[in-house]
Structure formats: structure tokens, C-alpha cells
Amino acid sequence: MEVSVLRIGHRFVRDDRITTHVALVSRAFGASTVYMTEVDKSIKESIAKVGNIWGGESDFNIEIVQDWKNVIYSWKKNSGKVIHLTMYGINVDDAISEIWKLTKALVIIGAQKVPREVYTLADYNVAIGNQPHSEIGALSIFLDRVFKGEELKKNFRGAKLRIIPNGKGKRVREASDGDIS
Ligand code: SAM
């Protein structure tokens, strides 16, 4: 399934780190594009640097958009479904079997309160539990449910460095062509 993320809203300075983490989580846990509004353009450079070292640079995009509604409309026009993560939605466990049938999903997360319209434009309003927490927490759990944990085993193409998993410390080596899957 192709999954993209739309982040609506951003509080300047205060949200800089959170917004960067939204992009890092999207990239690391299997999304292909993150659309962001009102964000500092330097975020694109920071994430490109991560992709350059750890791989997948050309498989993940950040798009800074002026109008979030246009992203939703064009997504729907291209046969994609829209999933809004909100504490007011239906439990992820009650929606996931429908979501697994989709081929294209746009996942919407907010920064603060999202405009009311998002609830009606979404095909699914999905809760990661009905307690308030965070867009990063919600997105992480949602992507893990969608990809059933497989996203954690993904081999990112074109990495310069690879981690050799180690229970006692850090081991890193230069990547080779044989690593590409
Ligand atoms: N009280 C705010 C509201 O009315 O939406 C919560 C904002 S929260 C800081 C930012 C984003 O985190 C929300 O827009 C939503 O996407 C996500 N979020 C927070 N708790 C969630 C939950 N329990 N389930 C799904 N998404 C959640």
C-alpha cells in the first residue's frame, strides 16, 4: 500500500522539532511522501541529509503545500482514500481490516485543533485510543498497524552507512551494493 502523510498546521519555532520528527517517523516507518503546510523550508534539507546517509533519499519526499484541501481533493481524485487520525474517531482495531484493502492512503495528522471540515472530508476518522496524546505517537502506531511491523525490517536503498545491530554498543559500517533489496 502506498501511504502518504498530510500534516495540517505548524506553530512556528515551538513546533519545529515535532514537525521534523513527523517527517523522520514518516520516512522511517514506510510513508512515501509527507505534505506539510506553513513549515520552515530547512526541514527538507535536514531530512535529505538523513536520506543521503541512511538511504532511501529518492524514495521519500517532503512537499510544502499552500493549501491542504487541494492535497485531499487531488488524492481523492486519484482514487486514494483519506484517513484522519483523531482521538474522536473509531478505534484503529475496528478500522484496520478495511484499511488493509486500500492501495493508496493519505493519513492526516494535526498540530493543534484541525478544522472541522477535515472530519467530513476524511473517509475514515481513526483513533489510536480515545485519549489525547501526540501526532507523532498516533502516526507511529498507525503506520506500524498498517505495515504489520514489516516497516521495521525495511532496507533503505542507497545508504552510505549501515548499522550492525548490537545489544551492547554501536556498530556501523560502510554500505555496499549487496545491501540493496
Ligand atoms: N485536542 C487536540 C484536538 O482537538 O485534536 C489534539 C491535538 S494533538 C496535540 C495533535 C494531533 O495528534 C491531532 O490532530 C491528531 O492527529 C493526533 N492525535 C492525538 N491524539 C490522538 C489519538 N488518541 N488518536 C489519534 N490521533 C491522535
Short mmCIF file of N, CA and C and ligand atoms in Angstrom, two decimals, residues 7-8 11 84-89 108-114 119 126-139, ligand 1:
data_model
loop_
_atom_site.label_atom_id
_atom_site.label_comp_id
_atom_site.label_asym_id
_atom_site.label_seq_id
_atom_site.Cartn_x
_atom_site.Cartn_y
_atom_site.Cartn_z
N ARG A 7 0.35 16.73 7.12
CA ARG A 7 0.37 17.38 8.43
C ARG A 7 -0.28 18.74 8.28
N ILE A 8 -1.37 18.97 9.01
CA ILE A 8 -2.06 20.25 8.93
C ILE A 8 -1.66 21.11 10.13
N ARG A 11 3.08 25.35 14.52
CA ARG A 11 3.31 26.59 15.28
C ARG A 11 4.79 26.91 15.18
N HIS A 84 -8.05 10.22 8.68
CA HIS A 84 -7.70 11.27 9.63
C HIS A 84 -7.50 10.64 11.01
N LEU A 85 -6.32 10.87 11.59
CA LEU A 85 -6.07 10.35 12.94
C LEU A 85 -6.55 11.36 13.96
N THR A 86 -7.49 10.92 14.77
CA THR A 86 -8.08 11.80 15.78
C THR A 86 -8.57 10.97 16.96
N MET A 87 -8.42 11.52 18.15
CA MET A 87 -8.89 10.82 19.36
C MET A 87 -10.40 10.61 19.34
N TYR A 88 -11.12 11.34 18.48
CA TYR A 88 -12.59 11.23 18.41
C TYR A 88 -13.07 10.15 17.44
N GLY A 89 -12.13 9.51 16.75
CA GLY A 89 -12.51 8.56 15.70
C GLY A 89 -12.84 7.17 16.22
N ILE A 108 -3.93 11.91 7.63
CA ILE A 108 -3.90 13.30 8.09
C ILE A 108 -3.65 13.34 9.60
N ILE A 109 -2.70 14.18 9.99
CA ILE A 109 -2.49 14.45 11.41
C ILE A 109 -2.49 15.96 11.63
N GLY A 110 -2.87 16.39 12.82
CA GLY A 110 -2.91 17.82 13.11
C GLY A 110 -1.72 18.24 13.95
N ALA A 111 -1.65 19.54 14.18
CA ALA A 111 -0.67 20.09 15.12
C ALA A 111 -1.45 20.53 16.36
N GLN A 112 -2.42 21.42 16.11
CA GLN A 112 -3.36 21.78 17.18
C GLN A 112 -4.70 21.21 16.75
N LYS A 113 -5.78 21.97 17.04
CA LYS A 113 -7.11 21.53 16.63
C LYS A 113 -7.20 21.62 15.11
N VAL A 114 -7.67 20.56 14.46
CA VAL A 114 -7.77 20.64 13.00
C VAL A 114 -9.15 21.21 12.62
N TYR A 119 -12.88 16.35 9.30
CA TYR A 119 -13.64 15.18 9.77
C TYR A 119 -14.61 14.69 8.69
N VAL A 126 -9.95 7.88 12.48
CA VAL A 126 -9.43 6.73 13.22
C VAL A 126 -8.72 7.20 14.50
N ALA A 127 -9.06 6.54 15.60
CA ALA A 127 -8.42 6.87 16.89
C ALA A 127 -7.38 5.82 17.26
N ILE A 128 -6.27 6.31 17.74
CA ILE A 128 -5.26 5.42 18.34
C ILE A 128 -5.54 5.52 19.84
N GLY A 129 -6.58 4.85 20.24
CA GLY A 129 -7.12 5.04 21.60
C GLY A 129 -7.87 6.37 21.65
N ASN A 130 -8.72 6.53 22.66
CA ASN A 130 -9.52 7.76 22.73
C ASN A 130 -9.01 8.76 23.76
N GLN A 131 -7.72 8.68 24.06
CA GLN A 131 -7.10 9.68 24.93
C GLN A 131 -6.27 10.63 24.07
N PRO A 132 -6.16 11.91 24.49
CA PRO A 132 -5.31 12.83 23.72
C PRO A 132 -3.84 12.48 23.94
N HIS A 133 -3.06 12.43 22.85
CA HIS A 133 -1.60 12.29 23.01
C HIS A 133 -0.91 13.11 21.94
N SER A 134 -0.29 12.50 20.95
CA SER A 134 0.54 13.30 20.05
C SER A 134 0.43 12.78 18.62
N GLU A 135 0.66 13.69 17.68
CA GLU A 135 0.61 13.27 16.27
C GLU A 135 1.74 12.30 15.94
N ILE A 136 2.86 12.44 16.62
CA ILE A 136 3.99 11.53 16.35
C ILE A 136 3.66 10.13 16.88
N GLY A 137 3.11 10.10 18.09
CA GLY A 137 2.71 8.82 18.67
C GLY A 137 1.63 8.15 17.83
N ALA A 138 0.62 8.93 17.45
CA ALA A 138 -0.50 8.38 16.67
C ALA A 138 -0.01 7.86 15.32
N LEU A 139 0.83 8.65 14.65
CA LEU A 139 1.32 8.25 13.32
C LEU A 139 2.18 6.98 13.42
N1 SAM B 1 -7.04 18.22 21.37
C1 SAM B 1 -6.48 18.27 20.06
C2 SAM B 1 -7.57 18.02 19.04
O1 SAM B 1 -8.63 18.52 19.21
O2 SAM B 1 -7.36 17.35 18.02
C3 SAM B 1 -5.32 17.28 19.99
C4 SAM B 1 -4.22 17.79 19.16
S1 SAM B 1 -2.83 16.72 19.24
C5 SAM B 1 -1.62 17.68 20.06
C6 SAM B 1 -2.26 16.78 17.57
C7 SAM B 1 -2.69 15.64 16.70
O3 SAM B 1 -2.34 14.41 17.29
C8 SAM B 1 -4.17 15.53 16.41
O4 SAM B 1 -4.60 16.43 15.42
C9 SAM B 1 -4.26 14.07 15.95
O5 SAM B 1 -3.94 13.94 14.58
C10 SAM B 1 -3.18 13.38 16.79
N2 SAM B 1 -3.73 12.65 17.94
C11 SAM B 1 -3.63 12.96 19.23
N3 SAM B 1 -4.23 12.06 20.00
C12 SAM B 1 -4.72 11.11 19.16
C13 SAM B 1 -5.43 9.88 19.34
N4 SAM B 1 -5.79 9.45 20.54
N5 SAM B 1 -5.77 9.18 18.24
C14 SAM B 1 -5.41 9.59 17.01
N6 SAM B 1 -4.74 10.74 16.79
C15 SAM B 1 -4.40 11.48 17.84
#
